[in-house]
PDB file of C-alpha atoms in Angstrom:
ATOM      1  CA  GLY D   2       0.360  -0.045   0.222  1.00  0.00           C
ATOM      2  CA  PRO D   3       0.802   3.703  -0.095  1.00  0.00           C
ATOM      3  CA  LYS D   4       3.351   4.820   2.499  1.00  0.00           C
ATOM      4  CA  TYR D   5       2.980   7.760   4.790  1.00  0.00           C
ATOM      5  CA  THR D   6       4.664  10.801   5.297  1.00  0.00           C
ATOM      6  CA  THR D   7       5.157  13.864   7.119  1.00  0.00           C
ATOM      7  CA  GLU D   8       6.225  15.822   4.480  1.00  0.00           C
ATOM      8  CA  PRO D   9       3.461  18.414   4.130  1.00  0.00           C
ATOM      9  CA  TRP D  10       2.920  17.979   0.329  1.00  0.00           C
ATOM     10  CA  ALA D  11      -0.858  16.890  -1.172  1.00  0.00           C
ATOM     11  CA  GLN D  12      -1.717  13.735  -2.576  1.00  0.00           C
ATOM     12  CA  ALA D  13      -3.612  13.215  -5.563  1.00  0.00           C
ATOM     13  CA  GLY D  14      -5.599   9.803  -6.530  1.00  0.00           C
ATOM     14  CA  PHE D  15      -8.050   7.469  -5.688  1.00  0.00           C
ATOM     15  CA  ASN D  16      -8.097   4.023  -4.338  1.00  0.00           C
ATOM     16  CA  GLY D  17     -10.315   0.511  -4.385  1.00  0.00           C
ATOM     17  CA  GLY D  18     -11.686   0.741  -0.691  1.00  0.00           C
ATOM     18  CA  ASP D  19     -10.250  -2.447   0.152  1.00  0.00           C
ATOM     19  CA  GLY D  20      -7.009  -0.928   0.809  1.00  0.00           C
ATOM     20  CA  VAL D  21      -4.754  -2.801  -1.807  1.00  0.00           C
ATOM     21  CA  VAL D  22      -5.902  -1.535  -5.172  1.00  0.00           C
ATOM     22  CA  PHE D  23      -4.921   2.361  -5.520  1.00  0.00           C
ATOM     23  CA  GLU D  24      -3.469   4.614  -7.966  1.00  0.00           C
ATOM     24  CA  MET D  25      -1.316   7.893  -7.185  1.00  0.00           C
ATOM     25  CA  LEU D  26      -1.143  10.868  -9.815  1.00  0.00           C
ATOM     26  CA  PRO D  27       2.490  12.108 -10.860  1.00  0.00           C
ATOM     27  CA  HIS D  28       4.240  14.169  -8.533  1.00  0.00           C
ATOM     28  CA  SER D  29       1.809  13.001  -5.121  1.00  0.00           C
ATOM     29  CA  ARG D  30       3.743  13.762  -2.183  1.00  0.00           C
ATOM     30  CA  THR D  31       6.082  15.971  -3.355  1.00  0.00           C
ATOM     31  CA  GLN D  32       7.004  19.959  -3.723  1.00  0.00           C
ATOM     32  CA  ASP D  33       6.256  18.924  -7.573  1.00  0.00           C
ATOM     33  CA  ILE D  34       2.332  18.690  -7.227  1.00  0.00           C
ATOM     34  CA  VAL D  35       1.427  21.979  -8.291  1.00  0.00           C
ATOM     35  CA  LYS D  36       2.708  20.573 -11.781  1.00  0.00           C
ATOM     36  CA  LEU D  37      -0.816  18.269 -12.014  1.00  0.00           C
ATOM     37  CA  VAL D  38      -2.859  21.679 -13.215  1.00  0.00           C
ATOM     38  CA  SER D  39      -0.700  21.336 -16.386  1.00  0.00           C
ATOM     39  CA  GLU D  40      -0.431  17.624 -16.930  1.00  0.00           C
ATOM     40  CA  SER D  41      -2.992  15.517 -18.198  1.00  0.00           C
ATOM     41  CA  ASN D  42      -2.710  11.754 -19.751  1.00  0.00           C
ATOM     42  CA  VAL D  43      -5.831  12.505 -21.927  1.00  0.00           C
ATOM     43  CA  ASN D  44      -4.239  16.232 -23.230  1.00  0.00           C
ATOM     44  CA  VAL D  45      -6.746  18.057 -21.581  1.00  0.00           C
ATOM     45  CA  PRO D  46      -4.657  20.294 -18.909  1.00  0.00           C
ATOM     46  CA  GLY D  47      -5.175  18.915 -15.146  1.00  0.00           C
ATOM     47  CA  LEU D  48      -7.685  16.178 -15.885  1.00  0.00           C
ATOM     48  CA  PHE D  49      -6.565  12.567 -15.241  1.00  0.00           C
ATOM     49  CA  VAL D  50      -9.021   9.787 -16.839  1.00  0.00           C
ATOM     50  CA  PHE D  51      -8.514   6.097 -15.621  1.00  0.00           C
ATOM     51  CA  ARG D  52     -11.196   2.957 -16.181  1.00  0.00           C
ATOM     52  CA  THR D  53     -11.882   2.006 -12.454  1.00  0.00           C
ATOM     53  CA  ASP D  54     -14.876  -0.231 -13.331  1.00  0.00           C
ATOM     54  CA  THR D  55     -12.789  -3.967 -13.494  1.00  0.00           C
ATOM     55  CA  GLU D  56     -10.343  -5.074 -11.058  1.00  0.00           C
ATOM     56  CA  THR D  57      -7.514  -3.712 -12.641  1.00  0.00           C
ATOM     57  CA  ILE D  58      -7.195   0.085 -13.004  1.00  0.00           C
ATOM     58  CA  THR D  59      -5.976   1.240 -16.146  1.00  0.00           C
ATOM     59  CA  GLU D  60      -5.089   4.656 -17.809  1.00  0.00           C
ATOM     60  CA  GLY D  61      -7.425   6.171 -20.355  1.00  0.00           C
ATOM     61  CA  GLY D  62      -7.031   8.504 -22.763  1.00  0.00           C
ATOM     62  CA  CYS D  63      -5.435   8.412 -26.366  1.00  0.00           C
ATOM     63  CA  GLY D  64      -2.542   6.394 -27.396  1.00  0.00           C
ATOM     64  CA  ASN D  65      -3.074   3.549 -25.218  1.00  0.00           C
ATOM     65  CA  GLY D  66      -4.995   1.553 -27.680  1.00  0.00           C
ATOM     66  CA  SER D  67      -8.343   2.116 -26.363  1.00  0.00           C
ATOM     67  CA  SER D  68      -9.631   4.441 -28.994  1.00  0.00           C
ATOM     68  CA  SER D  69     -12.745   2.286 -29.812  1.00  0.00           C
ATOM     69  CA  SER D  70     -13.551   2.023 -26.274  1.00  0.00           C
ATOM     70  CA  VAL D  71     -17.131   3.541 -25.107  1.00  0.00           C
ATOM     71  CA  TYR D  72     -16.905   5.079 -21.319  1.00  0.00           C
ATOM     72  CA  SER D  73     -20.515   5.175 -20.545  1.00  0.00           C
ATOM     73  CA  LEU D  74     -24.015   5.634 -22.113  1.00  0.00           C
ATOM     74  CA  ARG D  75     -26.411   8.073 -20.938  1.00  0.00           C
ATOM     75  CA  PRO D  76     -29.415   8.160 -20.393  1.00  0.00           C
ATOM     76  CA  ARG D  77     -30.188   4.646 -20.319  1.00  0.00           C
ATOM     77  CA  ILE D  78     -33.631   5.072 -21.453  1.00  0.00           C
ATOM     78  CA  GLY D  79     -35.287   7.160 -23.780  1.00  0.00           C
ATOM     79  CA  SER D  80     -38.930   7.996 -25.260  1.00  0.00           C
ATOM     80  CA  GLN D  81     -40.474   5.909 -28.067  1.00  0.00           C
ATOM     81  CA  LEU D  82     -41.476   8.990 -30.076  1.00  0.00           C
ATOM     82  CA  GLY D  83     -37.123   9.295 -30.698  1.00  0.00           C
ATOM     83  CA  LEU D  84     -35.012  12.276 -31.096  1.00  0.00           C
ATOM     84  CA  THR D  85     -33.489  11.600 -27.193  1.00  0.00           C
ATOM     85  CA  SER D  86     -30.274  12.609 -26.858  1.00  0.00           C
ATOM     86  CA  LEU D  87     -27.565   9.615 -26.312  1.00  0.00           C
ATOM     87  CA  ASN D  88     -24.724  10.967 -24.664  1.00  0.00           C
ATOM     88  CA  ILE D  89     -21.266   8.563 -25.593  1.00  0.00           C
ATOM     89  CA  GLN D  90     -18.382   9.042 -23.487  1.00  0.00           C
ATOM     90  CA  GLY D  91     -15.072   7.903 -25.008  1.00  0.00           C
ATOM     91  CA  PRO D  92     -11.622   8.535 -25.261  1.00  0.00           C
ATOM     92  CA  CYS D  93     -10.329  10.197 -28.659  1.00  0.00           C
ATOM     93  CA  TYR D  94     -12.961  11.143 -31.116  1.00  0.00           C
ATOM     94  CA  ASN D  95     -11.856  13.755 -33.613  1.00  0.00           C
ATOM     95  CA  MET D  96     -13.660  15.140 -36.198  1.00  0.00           C
ATOM     96  CA  THR D  97     -12.355  12.581 -39.028  1.00  0.00           C
ATOM     97  CA  THR D  98     -14.026  10.316 -36.671  1.00  0.00           C
ATOM     98  CA  THR D  99     -17.168   8.076 -37.911  1.00  0.00           C
ATOM     99  CA  LEU D 100     -19.742   7.579 -35.946  1.00  0.00           C
ATOM    100  CA  LYS D 101     -22.616   5.709 -36.378  1.00  0.00           C
ATOM    101  CA  CYS D 102     -25.067   4.322 -33.376  1.00  0.00           C
ATOM    102  CA  GLN D 103     -27.323   1.376 -34.226  1.00  0.00           C
ATOM    103  CA  PHE D 104     -31.034   0.873 -32.415  1.00  0.00           C
ATOM    104  CA  GLY D 105     -31.565  -2.585 -33.004  1.00  0.00           C
ATOM    105  CA  SER D 106     -34.053  -3.232 -35.499  1.00  0.00           C
ATOM    106  CA  TYR D 107     -34.957   0.518 -35.349  1.00  0.00           C
ATOM    107  CA  GLY D 108     -32.144   2.026 -37.447  1.00  0.00           C
ATOM    108  CA  ILE D 109     -28.799   3.157 -37.733  1.00  0.00           C
ATOM    109  CA  VAL D 110     -28.235   7.146 -37.320  1.00  0.00           C
ATOM    110  CA  ASP D 111     -25.116   8.915 -37.621  1.00  0.00           C
ATOM    111  CA  GLY D 112     -23.676  10.505 -34.510  1.00  0.00           C
ATOM    112  CA  ILE D 113     -22.167  13.992 -34.092  1.00  0.00           C
ATOM    113  CA  ILE D 114     -18.819  14.167 -32.362  1.00  0.00           C
ATOM    114  CA  ILE D 115     -18.880  17.153 -29.676  1.00  0.00           C
ATOM    115  CA  ASN D 116     -15.055  16.830 -28.152  1.00  0.00           C
ATOM    116  CA  GLU D 117     -12.538  14.194 -27.901  1.00  0.00           C
ATOM    117  CA  PHE D 118     -14.208  12.852 -25.057  1.00  0.00           C
ATOM    118  CA  ARG D 119     -17.997  12.985 -26.345  1.00  0.00           C
ATOM    119  CA  ALA D 120     -20.441  12.252 -29.203  1.00  0.00           C
ATOM    120  CA  VAL D 121     -24.196  12.004 -29.825  1.00  0.00           C
ATOM    121  CA  CYS D 122     -26.935  10.202 -31.348  1.00  0.00           C
ATOM    122  CA  LEU D 123     -30.498  10.991 -31.128  1.00  0.00           C
ATOM    123  CA  THR D 124     -32.791   7.779 -30.792  1.00  0.00           C
ATOM    124  CA  PRO D 125     -34.810   6.957 -33.753  1.00  0.00           C
ATOM    125  CA  PHE D 126     -39.030   6.823 -33.213  1.00  0.00           C
ATOM    126  CA  ALA D 127     -39.865   3.234 -32.246  1.00  0.00           C
TER     127      ALA D 127
END
């Protein structure tokens, strides 16, 4: 587990709540902790992304082979009348990324890339 210190430097990170699995961000417990506001693992200063829903903590972001991953879909339910905005969170979208969403037998719709980490599809009429 993490070592304890009497140094006045902050630490940043998270743990799995089991006393075993944890991840500390770079510069934790050093005077360089102030550098975190200008660093990132996803090209957004001050933002660090990790996948924590499995037994193994993995680094998120671009360049790690996760470019086709979807981190979350919201909302989980929508109107049968269609046009519910389905927010898709994932890494490494760019303006040349082609996004298609298939809604079972109801059809395939074009998605819209909002930014590097978010895209949207509007649900079809059911």
